[in-house]
Amino acid sequence: MKTPPTQRTQPDLLYSEEEEALRAAVRDLLADHCDAPGVIARTESDAPHDLAAWKALADGMGLAGLLVPEEKGGQGATHREVAVVLEELGRAVAPVPYLTSAVVATEALLACEGEGGLLAELASGRRIGALAVALHIAPGGAYQVVRHEGGALHGELTGIADAAVADVLLVPADDGGLYAVDADAVTVTPQVSLDLTRPVATVVLDGAAGRLLGDAEPAVRRGLRAGAGLLASEQLGLADWTLTETVRYLKDRKQFNRPVGGFQALKHRLAQLWLEVVNLRAAARGAADALATGDDVDVAVAVAQAYAAPVAVHAAEEALQLHAGIGMTWEHPIHLYLKRAKADSIAYGTAGGHRAALAELVDLQAP
């Protein structure tokens, strides 16, 4: 007897009441901790990360453990809730290591049998984790490894996001293992970063001791896939804020004794941008739902990232231009959004790379 084909479930792109309540709570918290002048001031200091905001998110609200099962010390939520949090973090360009620790490092640990309680520490916010793979590496892409020799790790890794505030690094080695290395055992040197709110660094290991967690390849792939899929939600929040703020500004600014937003040419540009942001919301929600349900995850992530980066960059560029002179000043936060959008456009793979991956996944090759 022939087995009938399984029916694919339709993705749920709508927000639940619980997700909207979570959004409101996170937005209120970020309004207190990550106002624009404060974020700009931090980017000018030697400590760009807002650890007070991180503590409020991780310890106060328990958001660092959303992806960790309850039996392992987390909240047992899904990627849908994490996506809502990331939308709000994107709206505020919050300088916190949420994507790198609560998503990428956590997902990598979930693929390891020997995590040994490290998940619970990351879920509680007591420790910050970072996967020691360069920020630009796409899911399934080749990544740098260090040398494992005599029970110690040796080598240099570059482009590691949020390494400066990480307490533990998850380091892939040439023996195929993924190792947990305390930050005190390595040398972290900041690199010049376009995105001042998510700095990258070089990590040097010179005989550092590491605890084997499991196989590196599946853990790294899982972490990067979740990072790429949920990065789209951060890009959605960024694009939505820049569009909303630009519309508000154009309603207030007047020229020839009428609001600038009333000119038809600008209306057309804003309408086009609104359509792009709405489509981005669908793609980002689709990726979050696929990660939560496990249905066509690779396709949904590739679709989201193929679309997200150009829209986020376009929204930030339009906001900068339509704010005219004030948008070019350091005091206005738009430059933070444009830099984050540009940096995100190469994080976890470029849009072109994801389009190529999507073509292979759906067997739609170029002629």
C-alpha atoms as a printed R data frame, in Angstrom:
    type eleno elety resid chain resno      x      y       z
1   ATOM     1    CA   MET     A     1  0.000  0.000   0.000
2   ATOM     2    CA   LYS     A     2  1.394  3.373  -1.015
3   ATOM     3    CA   THR     A     3  1.985  5.783   1.838
4   ATOM     4    CA   PRO     A     4  0.098  9.048   1.279
5   ATOM     5    CA   PRO     A     5  2.290 12.162   1.146
6   ATOM     6    CA   THR     A     6  2.536 14.123   4.357
7   ATOM     7    CA   GLN     A     7  0.777 17.471   4.334
8   ATOM     8    CA   ARG     A     8  2.945 20.484   4.992
9   ATOM     9    CA   THR     A     9  1.645 22.859   7.600
10  ATOM    10    CA   GLN     A    10  1.190 26.477   6.609
11  ATOM    11    CA   PRO     A    11  3.497 28.866   8.465
12  ATOM    12    CA   ASP     A    12  1.846 31.063  11.078
13  ATOM    13    CA   LEU     A    13  2.991 34.605  10.367
14  ATOM    14    CA   LEU     A    14  0.737 36.344  12.895
15  ATOM    15    CA   TYR     A    15  1.738 37.437  16.377
16  ATOM    16    CA   SER     A    16 -0.013 35.866  19.349
17  ATOM    17    CA   GLU     A    17 -1.276 37.901  22.309
18  ATOM    18    CA   GLU     A    18  1.604 36.554  24.384
19  ATOM    19    CA   GLU     A    19  4.114 37.664  21.769
20  ATOM    20    CA   GLU     A    20  2.635 41.150  21.643
21  ATOM    21    CA   ALA     A    21  2.786 41.343  25.450
22  ATOM    22    CA   LEU     A    22  6.431 40.268  25.297
23  ATOM    23    CA   ARG     A    23  7.087 42.961  22.692
24  ATOM    24    CA   ALA     A    24  5.571 45.662  24.900
25  ATOM    25    CA   ALA     A    25  7.632 44.567  27.908
26  ATOM    26    CA   VAL     A    26 10.902 44.493  25.964
27  ATOM    27    CA   ARG     A    27 10.186 47.860  24.337
28  ATOM    28    CA   ASP     A    28  9.529 49.446  27.735
29  ATOM    29    CA   LEU     A    29 12.768 48.021  29.119
30  ATOM    30    CA   LEU     A    30 14.812 49.250  26.169
31  ATOM    31    CA   ALA     A    31 13.244 52.708  26.402
32  ATOM    32    CA   ASP     A    32 14.759 52.938  29.886
33  ATOM    33    CA   HIS     A    33 18.155 51.429  29.055
34  ATOM    34    CA   CYS     A    34 18.901 52.044  25.368
35  ATOM    35    CA   ASP     A    35 17.827 55.574  24.504
36  ATOM    36    CA   ALA     A    36 19.618 57.023  21.476
37  ATOM    37    CA   PRO     A    37 21.913 59.477  23.321
38  ATOM    38    CA   GLY     A    38 22.994 56.705  25.674
39  ATOM    39    CA   VAL     A    39 23.787 54.274  22.872
40  ATOM    40    CA   ILE     A    40 25.747 56.931  20.969
41  ATOM    41    CA   ALA     A    41 27.706 57.789  24.120
42  ATOM    42    CA   ARG     A    42 28.599 54.133  24.596
43  ATOM    43    CA   THR     A    43 29.938 53.851  21.057
44  ATOM    44    CA   GLU     A    44 32.367 56.645  21.913
45  ATOM    45    CA   SER     A    45 33.659 54.810  24.988
46  ATOM    46    CA   ASP     A    46 35.893 51.789  25.521
47  ATOM    47    CA   ALA     A    47 32.874 49.739  26.647
48  ATOM    48    CA   PRO     A    48 30.232 49.852  23.890
49  ATOM    49    CA   HIS     A    49 28.178 46.982  25.319
50  ATOM    50    CA   ASP     A    50 25.380 47.887  27.712
51  ATOM    51    CA   LEU     A    51 25.755 45.202  30.369
52  ATOM    52    CA   ALA     A    52 23.066 46.785  32.539
53  ATOM    53    CA   ALA     A    53 20.547 46.332  29.734
54  ATOM    54    CA   TRP     A    54 21.829 42.789  29.190
55  ATOM    55    CA   LYS     A    55 21.367 41.981  32.884
56  ATOM    56    CA   ALA     A    56 17.819 43.353  32.789
57  ATOM    57    CA   LEU     A    57 17.004 41.255  29.716
58  ATOM    58    CA   ALA     A    58 18.727 38.080  30.846
59  ATOM    59    CA   ASP     A    59 18.319 38.086  34.604
60  ATOM    60    CA   GLY     A    60 15.332 40.342  35.116
61  ATOM    61    CA   MET     A    61 13.136 39.010  32.280
62  ATOM    62    CA   GLY     A    62 14.726 35.606  31.675
63  ATOM    63    CA   LEU     A    63 15.029 36.227  27.938
64  ATOM    64    CA   ALA     A    64 18.499 34.711  27.547
65  ATOM    65    CA   GLY     A    65 17.033 31.261  28.127
66  ATOM    66    CA   LEU     A    66 14.067 31.342  25.773
67  ATOM    67    CA   LEU     A    67 15.521 28.637  23.520
68  ATOM    68    CA   VAL     A    68 16.743 26.433  26.381
69  ATOM    69    CA   PRO     A    69 14.391 23.642  27.544
70  ATOM    70    CA   GLU     A    70 13.034 23.952  31.068
71  ATOM    71    CA   GLU     A    71 14.772 20.771  32.197
72  ATOM    72    CA   LYS     A    72 18.089 22.395  31.286
73  ATOM    73    CA   GLY     A    73 17.435 25.631  33.139
74  ATOM    74    CA   GLY     A    74 15.729 27.704  30.463
75  ATOM    75    CA   GLN     A    75 12.280 29.017  29.614
76  ATOM    76    CA   GLY     A    76 11.360 26.372  27.042
77  ATOM    77    CA   ALA     A    77  9.975 28.900  24.554
78  ATOM    78    CA   THR     A    78 10.419 28.909  20.768
79  ATOM    79    CA   HIS     A    79 12.172 30.869  18.070
80  ATOM    80    CA   ARG     A    80  8.980 32.875  17.540
81  ATOM    81    CA   GLU     A    81  9.357 34.566  20.918
82  ATOM    82    CA   VAL     A    82 13.060 35.115  20.328
83  ATOM    83    CA   ALA     A    83 12.207 36.764  17.007
84  ATOM    84    CA   VAL     A    84  9.954 39.267  18.789
85  ATOM    85    CA   VAL     A    85 12.772 40.126  21.204
86  ATOM    86    CA   LEU     A    86 15.181 40.620  18.306
87  ATOM    87    CA   GLU     A    87 12.739 42.889  16.483
88  ATOM    88    CA   GLU     A    88 12.766 45.199  19.491
89  ATOM    89    CA   LEU     A    89 16.540 44.980  19.885
90  ATOM    90    CA   GLY     A    90 16.835 45.941  16.214
91  ATOM    91    CA   ARG     A    91 14.510 48.910  16.699
92  ATOM    92    CA   ALA     A    92 16.788 50.177  19.464
93  ATOM    93    CA   VAL     A    93 20.123 49.038  17.926
94  ATOM    94    CA   ALA     A    94 20.695 47.769  21.449
95  ATOM    95    CA   PRO     A    95 24.378 47.052  22.162
96  ATOM    96    CA   VAL     A    96 23.770 43.729  23.916
97  ATOM    97    CA   PRO     A    97 25.108 40.248  23.002
98  ATOM    98    CA   TYR     A    98 21.661 38.685  22.649
99  ATOM    99    CA   LEU     A    99 21.980 37.302  19.116
100 ATOM   100    CA   THR     A   100 25.472 35.953  19.709
101 ATOM   101    CA   SER     A   101 24.902 34.437  23.159
102 ATOM   102    CA   ALA     A   102 21.183 33.677  23.573
103 ATOM   103    CA   VAL     A   103 20.779 32.464  19.978
104 ATOM   104    CA   VAL     A   104 23.957 31.373  18.174
105 ATOM   105    CA   ALA     A   105 26.008 30.078  21.117
106 ATOM   106    CA   THR     A   106 22.922 28.571  22.755
107 ATOM   107    CA   GLU     A   107 21.837 26.761  19.588
108 ATOM   108    CA   ALA     A   108 25.358 25.410  19.132
109 ATOM   109    CA   LEU     A   109 25.319 24.058  22.688
110 ATOM   110    CA   LEU     A   110 21.924 22.443  22.121
111 ATOM   111    CA   ALA     A   111 23.620 20.279  19.490
112 ATOM   112    CA   CYS     A   112 26.307 19.137  21.958
113 ATOM   113    CA   GLU     A   113 25.869 16.204  24.323
114 ATOM   114    CA   GLY     A   114 28.664 17.308  26.650
115 ATOM   115    CA   GLU     A   115 27.569 20.866  27.403
116 ATOM   116    CA   GLY     A   116 27.821 20.056  31.121
117 ATOM   117    CA   GLY     A   117 25.547 22.733  32.546
118 ATOM   118    CA   LEU     A   118 26.858 25.533  30.361
119 ATOM   119    CA   LEU     A   119 23.414 25.960  28.806
120 ATOM   120    CA   ALA     A   120 21.913 26.759  32.201
121 ATOM   121    CA   GLU     A   121 24.607 29.368  32.841
122 ATOM   122    CA   LEU     A   122 23.945 31.075  29.520
123 ATOM   123    CA   ALA     A   123 20.180 30.836  30.053
124 ATOM   124    CA   SER     A   124 20.407 32.574  33.422
125 ATOM   125    CA   GLY     A   125 22.637 35.323  32.094
126 ATOM   126    CA   ARG     A   126 25.366 34.482  34.610
127 ATOM   127    CA   ARG     A   127 27.731 33.945  31.689
128 ATOM   128    CA   ILE     A   128 27.849 35.280  28.139
129 ATOM   129    CA   GLY     A   129 28.795 32.893  25.375
130 ATOM   130    CA   ALA     A   130 30.148 33.445  21.888
131 ATOM   131    CA   LEU     A   131 30.656 30.970  19.081
132 ATOM   132    CA   ALA     A   132 34.223 31.577  17.881
133 ATOM   133    CA   VAL     A   133 33.307 31.656  14.193
134 ATOM   134    CA   ALA     A   134 33.644 34.829  12.123
135 ATOM   135    CA   LEU     A   135 30.443 36.848  11.875
136 ATOM   136    CA   HIS     A   136 30.373 36.709   8.061
137 ATOM   137    CA   ILE     A   137 30.313 32.896   7.799
138 ATOM   138    CA   ALA     A   138 27.090 31.498   6.328
139 ATOM   139    CA   PRO     A   139 25.397 28.318   7.572
140 ATOM   140    CA   GLY     A   140 27.259 25.400   6.046
141 ATOM   141    CA   GLY     A   141 30.211 27.594   5.061
142 ATOM   142    CA   ALA     A   142 33.864 26.870   5.751
143 ATOM   143    CA   TYR     A   143 35.172 28.404   8.970
144 ATOM   144    CA   GLN     A   144 38.508 28.821  10.726
145 ATOM   145    CA   VAL     A   145 39.632 26.250  13.281
146 ATOM   146    CA   VAL     A   146 42.439 26.207  15.808
147 ATOM   147    CA   ARG     A   147 45.044 23.532  16.388
148 ATOM   148    CA   HIS     A   148 44.441 20.975  19.134
149 ATOM   149    CA   GLU     A   149 47.773 19.684  20.344
150 ATOM   150    CA   GLY     A   150 48.772 18.074  23.620
151 ATOM   151    CA   GLY     A   151 45.407 18.788  25.194
152 ATOM   152    CA   ALA     A   152 45.682 22.537  24.511
153 ATOM   153    CA   LEU     A   153 44.394 24.876  21.793
154 ATOM   154    CA   HIS     A   154 46.586 27.074  19.619
155 ATOM   155    CA   GLY     A   155 45.651 29.526  16.898
156 ATOM   156    CA   GLU     A   156 44.031 32.815  15.933
157 ATOM   157    CA   LEU     A   157 40.420 33.506  15.005
158 ATOM   158    CA   THR     A   158 39.240 36.806  13.525
159 ATOM   159    CA   GLY     A   159 35.929 38.618  13.186
160 ATOM   160    CA   ILE     A   160 34.356 37.134  16.330
161 ATOM   161    CA   ALA     A   161 31.300 39.209  17.286
162 ATOM   162    CA   ASP     A   162 30.882 40.218  20.942
163 ATOM   163    CA   ALA     A   163 34.042 38.346  21.966
164 ATOM   164    CA   ALA     A   164 35.018 41.331  24.118
165 ATOM   165    CA   VAL     A   165 32.221 40.644  26.616
166 ATOM   166    CA   ALA     A   166 32.046 36.859  26.341
167 ATOM   167    CA   ASP     A   167 32.817 34.820  29.446
168 ATOM   168    CA   VAL     A   168 33.154 31.586  27.494
169 ATOM   169    CA   LEU     A   169 34.057 30.955  23.870
170 ATOM   170    CA   LEU     A   170 32.927 27.919  21.884
171 ATOM   171    CA   VAL     A   171 35.981 27.142  19.771
172 ATOM   172    CA   PRO     A   172 36.102 24.675  16.836
173 ATOM   173    CA   ALA     A   173 39.373 22.750  16.536
174 ATOM   174    CA   ASP     A   174 41.104 20.784  13.775
175 ATOM   175    CA   ASP     A   175 40.272 17.464  15.458
176 ATOM   176    CA   GLY     A   176 36.576 18.068  14.702
177 ATOM   177    CA   GLY     A   177 35.634 18.967  18.255
178 ATOM   178    CA   LEU     A   178 33.984 22.040  19.728
179 ATOM   179    CA   TYR     A   179 35.625 23.237  22.933
180 ATOM   180    CA   ALA     A   180 34.488 25.549  25.710
181 ATOM   181    CA   VAL     A   181 37.293 27.969  26.559
182 ATOM   182    CA   ASP     A   182 37.150 30.530  29.354
183 ATOM   183    CA   ALA     A   183 37.713 34.077  28.153
184 ATOM   184    CA   ASP     A   184 40.471 34.525  30.750
185 ATOM   185    CA   ALA     A   185 42.556 31.910  28.900
186 ATOM   186    CA   VAL     A   186 42.646 33.797  25.584
187 ATOM   187    CA   THR     A   187 43.737 37.181  24.295
188 ATOM   188    CA   VAL     A   188 40.950 39.283  22.790
189 ATOM   189    CA   THR     A   189 41.939 42.253  20.646
190 ATOM   190    CA   PRO     A   190 39.243 44.591  19.267
191 ATOM   191    CA   GLN     A   191 39.111 45.022  15.497
192 ATOM   192    CA   VAL     A   192 37.900 48.079  13.625
193 ATOM   193    CA   SER     A   193 34.174 47.508  13.213
194 ATOM   194    CA   LEU     A   194 31.697 49.406  11.052
195 ATOM   195    CA   ASP     A   195 28.881 48.536  13.458
196 ATOM   196    CA   LEU     A   196 29.886 50.207  16.696
197 ATOM   197    CA   THR     A   197 27.063 48.500  18.594
198 ATOM   198    CA   ARG     A   198 28.197 44.948  17.722
199 ATOM   199    CA   PRO     A   199 32.000 45.057  17.726
200 ATOM   200    CA   VAL     A   200 34.144 42.208  16.464
201 ATOM   201    CA   ALA     A   201 37.516 41.072  17.761
202 ATOM   202    CA   THR     A   202 40.479 38.800  17.148
203 ATOM   203    CA   VAL     A   203 40.852 35.886  19.556
204 ATOM   204    CA   VAL     A   204 44.323 34.375  20.082
205 ATOM   205    CA   LEU     A   205 44.714 31.015  21.818
206 ATOM   206    CA   ASP     A   206 48.220 30.168  22.989
207 ATOM   207    CA   GLY     A   207 47.987 26.855  24.794
208 ATOM   208    CA   ALA     A   208 44.513 27.546  26.170
209 ATOM   209    CA   ALA     A   209 42.748 24.706  27.947
210 ATOM   210    CA   GLY     A   210 39.362 23.704  26.562
211 ATOM   211    CA   ARG     A   211 36.595 21.324  27.589
212 ATOM   212    CA   LEU     A   212 35.247 19.150  24.786
213 ATOM   213    CA   LEU     A   213 31.549 19.748  24.189
214 ATOM   214    CA   GLY     A   214 30.890 17.617  21.125
215 ATOM   215    CA   ASP     A   215 31.298 17.587  17.346
216 ATOM   216    CA   ALA     A   216 31.924 21.034  15.930
217 ATOM   217    CA   GLU     A   217 30.395 20.715  12.455
218 ATOM   218    CA   PRO     A   218 26.731 20.048  13.378
219 ATOM   219    CA   ALA     A   219 26.910 22.469  16.320
220 ATOM   220    CA   VAL     A   220 28.365 25.303  14.239
221 ATOM   221    CA   ARG     A   221 25.900 24.700  11.428
222 ATOM   222    CA   ARG     A   222 22.945 24.729  13.824
223 ATOM   223    CA   GLY     A   223 24.139 27.888  15.540
224 ATOM   224    CA   LEU     A   224 24.754 29.766  12.297
225 ATOM   225    CA   ARG     A   225 21.446 28.648  10.786
226 ATOM   226    CA   ALA     A   226 19.506 29.960  13.772
227 ATOM   227    CA   GLY     A   227 21.584 33.148  13.732
228 ATOM   228    CA   ALA     A   228 20.859 33.759  10.057
229 ATOM   229    CA   GLY     A   229 17.151 33.023  10.378
230 ATOM   230    CA   LEU     A   230 16.599 35.203  13.432
231 ATOM   231    CA   LEU     A   231 18.882 37.984  12.205
232 ATOM   232    CA   ALA     A   232 16.080 38.726   9.737
233 ATOM   233    CA   SER     A   233 13.866 39.712  12.683
234 ATOM   234    CA   GLU     A   234 16.513 42.129  13.919
235 ATOM   235    CA   GLN     A   235 16.726 43.583  10.409
236 ATOM   236    CA   LEU     A   236 12.930 43.861  10.370
237 ATOM   237    CA   GLY     A   237 12.947 45.850  13.606
238 ATOM   238    CA   LEU     A   238 15.652 48.130  12.247
239 ATOM   239    CA   ALA     A   239 13.807 48.727   8.968
240 ATOM   240    CA   ASP     A   240 10.492 49.302  10.721
241 ATOM   241    CA   TRP     A   241 11.996 51.901  13.080
242 ATOM   242    CA   THR     A   242 13.724 53.811  10.300
243 ATOM   243    CA   LEU     A   243 10.531 53.889   8.206
244 ATOM   244    CA   THR     A   244  8.349 54.963  11.140
245 ATOM   245    CA   GLU     A   245 10.807 57.636  12.242
246 ATOM   246    CA   THR     A   246 11.172 58.978   8.705
247 ATOM   247    CA   VAL     A   247  7.393 59.255   8.243
248 ATOM   248    CA   ARG     A   248  7.112 61.067  11.574
249 ATOM   249    CA   TYR     A   249  9.887 63.493  10.656
250 ATOM   250    CA   LEU     A   250  8.460 64.267   7.222
251 ATOM   251    CA   LYS     A   251  5.088 65.060   8.777
252 ATOM   252    CA   ASP     A   252  6.698 67.587  11.118
253 ATOM   253    CA   ARG     A   253  9.257 69.200   8.800
254 ATOM   254    CA   LYS     A   254  7.828 71.956   6.621
255 ATOM   255    CA   GLN     A   255  8.952 73.513   3.369
256 ATOM   256    CA   PHE     A   256  7.088 76.143   1.381
257 ATOM   257    CA   ASN     A   257  4.699 76.286   4.341
258 ATOM   258    CA   ARG     A   258  3.562 72.668   4.002
259 ATOM   259    CA   PRO     A   259  4.754 69.327   5.455
260 ATOM   260    CA   VAL     A   260  7.538 67.801   3.371
261 ATOM   261    CA   GLY     A   261  5.783 64.443   3.569
262 ATOM   262    CA   GLY     A   262  2.946 65.874   1.498
263 ATOM   263    CA   PHE     A   263  5.054 65.998  -1.673
264 ATOM   264    CA   GLN     A   264  4.028 63.180  -3.981
265 ATOM   265    CA   ALA     A   265  7.545 62.107  -4.933
266 ATOM   266    CA   LEU     A   266  8.322 61.428  -1.269
267 ATOM   267    CA   LYS     A   267  4.985 59.672  -0.784
268 ATOM   268    CA   HIS     A   268  5.904 57.261  -3.556
269 ATOM   269    CA   ARG     A   269  9.288 56.522  -2.000
270 ATOM   270    CA   LEU     A   270  7.737 55.902   1.395
271 ATOM   271    CA   ALA     A   271  4.983 53.728  -0.042
272 ATOM   272    CA   GLN     A   272  7.548 51.570  -1.841
273 ATOM   273    CA   LEU     A   273  9.573 51.276   1.339
274 ATOM   274    CA   TRP     A   274  6.470 50.315   3.323
275 ATOM   275    CA   LEU     A   275  5.772 47.477   0.882
276 ATOM   276    CA   GLU     A   276  9.332 46.231   1.259
277 ATOM   277    CA   VAL     A   277  9.110 46.275   5.050
278 ATOM   278    CA   VAL     A   278  5.775 44.424   5.014
279 ATOM   279    CA   ASN     A   279  7.289 41.750   2.783
280 ATOM   280    CA   LEU     A   280 10.306 41.554   5.067
281 ATOM   281    CA   ARG     A   281  8.002 40.970   8.014
282 ATOM   282    CA   ALA     A   282  6.469 37.986   6.225
283 ATOM   283    CA   ALA     A   283  9.892 36.553   5.374
284 ATOM   284    CA   ALA     A   284 11.261 37.050   8.888
285 ATOM   285    CA   ARG     A   285  8.176 35.580  10.525
286 ATOM   286    CA   GLY     A   286  8.340 32.658   8.118
287 ATOM   287    CA   ALA     A   287 11.928 31.916   9.132
288 ATOM   288    CA   ALA     A   288 11.116 32.165  12.850
289 ATOM   289    CA   ASP     A   289  8.116 29.881  12.475
290 ATOM   290    CA   ALA     A   290 10.132 27.358  10.442
291 ATOM   291    CA   LEU     A   291 12.871 27.283  13.080
292 ATOM   292    CA   ALA     A   292 10.225 26.718  15.744
293 ATOM   293    CA   THR     A   293  8.421 23.927  13.893
294 ATOM   294    CA   GLY     A   294 11.311 22.379  11.961
295 ATOM   295    CA   ASP     A   295  9.417 22.615   8.651
296 ATOM   296    CA   ASP     A   296 11.563 23.533   5.607
297 ATOM   297    CA   VAL     A   297 13.995 25.402   7.820
298 ATOM   298    CA   ASP     A   298 16.829 25.774   5.314
299 ATOM   299    CA   VAL     A   299 14.520 27.166   2.634
300 ATOM   300    CA   ALA     A   300 12.796 29.605   4.992
301 ATOM   301    CA   VAL     A   301 16.117 30.889   6.361
302 ATOM   302    CA   ALA     A   302 17.579 31.338   2.875
303 ATOM   303    CA   VAL     A   303 14.461 33.211   1.698
304 ATOM   304    CA   ALA     A   304 14.521 35.511   4.733
305 ATOM   305    CA   GLN     A   305 18.194 36.387   4.417
306 ATOM   306    CA   ALA     A   306 18.051 36.774   0.641
307 ATOM   307    CA   TYR     A   307 15.433 39.488   1.165
308 ATOM   308    CA   ALA     A   308 16.231 41.030   4.555
309 ATOM   309    CA   ALA     A   309 19.601 42.686   3.981
310 ATOM   310    CA   PRO     A   310 18.698 44.799   0.920
311 ATOM   311    CA   VAL     A   311 15.496 46.022   2.583
312 ATOM   312    CA   ALA     A   312 17.183 46.966   5.863
313 ATOM   313    CA   VAL     A   313 19.972 48.809   4.051
314 ATOM   314    CA   HIS     A   314 17.482 50.581   1.753
315 ATOM   315    CA   ALA     A   315 15.332 51.667   4.707
316 ATOM   316    CA   ALA     A   316 18.326 53.064   6.579
317 ATOM   317    CA   GLU     A   317 19.662 54.850   3.493
318 ATOM   318    CA   GLU     A   318 16.269 56.421   2.779
319 ATOM   319    CA   ALA     A   319 15.984 57.526   6.405
320 ATOM   320    CA   LEU     A   320 19.408 59.145   6.274
321 ATOM   321    CA   GLN     A   321 18.682 60.975   3.040
322 ATOM   322    CA   LEU     A   322 15.143 62.079   3.891
323 ATOM   323    CA   HIS     A   323 16.257 63.469   7.237
324 ATOM   324    CA   ALA     A   324 18.506 65.794   5.187
325 ATOM   325    CA   GLY     A   325 21.098 67.735   7.184
326 ATOM   326    CA   ILE     A   326 20.061 66.513  10.617
327 ATOM   327    CA   GLY     A   327 20.450 62.911   9.462
328 ATOM   328    CA   MET     A   328 24.121 63.518   8.668
329 ATOM   329    CA   THR     A   329 24.983 64.553  12.214
330 ATOM   330    CA   TRP     A   330 26.624 62.298  14.796
331 ATOM   331    CA   GLU     A   331 24.028 63.286  17.386
332 ATOM   332    CA   HIS     A   332 21.161 61.763  15.403
333 ATOM   333    CA   PRO     A   333 21.024 57.952  15.750
334 ATOM   334    CA   ILE     A   334 20.358 57.176  12.072
335 ATOM   335    CA   HIS     A   335 24.036 56.520  11.416
336 ATOM   336    CA   LEU     A   336 23.895 53.702  13.977
337 ATOM   337    CA   TYR     A   337 21.029 52.087  12.072
338 ATOM   338    CA   LEU     A   338 22.774 52.415   8.716
339 ATOM   339    CA   LYS     A   339 25.985 50.911  10.093
340 ATOM   340    CA   ARG     A   340 24.080 48.052  11.732
341 ATOM   341    CA   ALA     A   341 22.169 47.412   8.499
342 ATOM   342    CA   LYS     A   342 25.386 47.385   6.463
343 ATOM   343    CA   ALA     A   343 27.132 45.059   8.923
344 ATOM   344    CA   ASP     A   344 24.094 42.776   9.095
345 ATOM   345    CA   SER     A   345 24.084 42.549   5.297
346 ATOM   346    CA   ILE     A   346 27.194 40.355   5.434
347 ATOM   347    CA   ALA     A   347 26.502 38.648   8.781
348 ATOM   348    CA   TYR     A   348 25.867 34.891   8.501
349 ATOM   349    CA   GLY     A   349 26.183 35.095   4.731
350 ATOM   350    CA   THR     A   350 25.343 37.686   2.088
351 ATOM   351    CA   ALA     A   351 22.010 37.987   0.304
352 ATOM   352    CA   GLY     A   352 23.653 36.701  -2.869
353 ATOM   353    CA   GLY     A   353 25.065 33.709  -1.052
354 ATOM   354    CA   HIS     A   354 21.660 32.851   0.379
355 ATOM   355    CA   ARG     A   355 20.041 33.199  -3.050
356 ATOM   356    CA   ALA     A   356 22.564 30.727  -4.429
357 ATOM   357    CA   ALA     A   357 21.869 28.354  -1.543
358 ATOM   358    CA   LEU     A   358 18.136 28.712  -2.121
359 ATOM   359    CA   ALA     A   359 18.549 27.853  -5.814
360 ATOM   360    CA   GLU     A   360 20.222 24.590  -4.844
361 ATOM   361    CA   LEU     A   361 17.617 23.793  -2.201
362 ATOM   362    CA   VAL     A   362 14.709 24.160  -4.610
363 ATOM   363    CA   ASP     A   363 16.643 22.781  -7.611
364 ATOM   364    CA   LEU     A   364 16.367 25.974  -9.611
365 ATOM   365    CA   GLN     A   365 19.772 26.370 -11.197
366 ATOM   366    CA   ALA     A   366 20.841 29.156 -13.498
367 ATOM   367    CA   PRO     A   367 20.879 28.264 -17.223
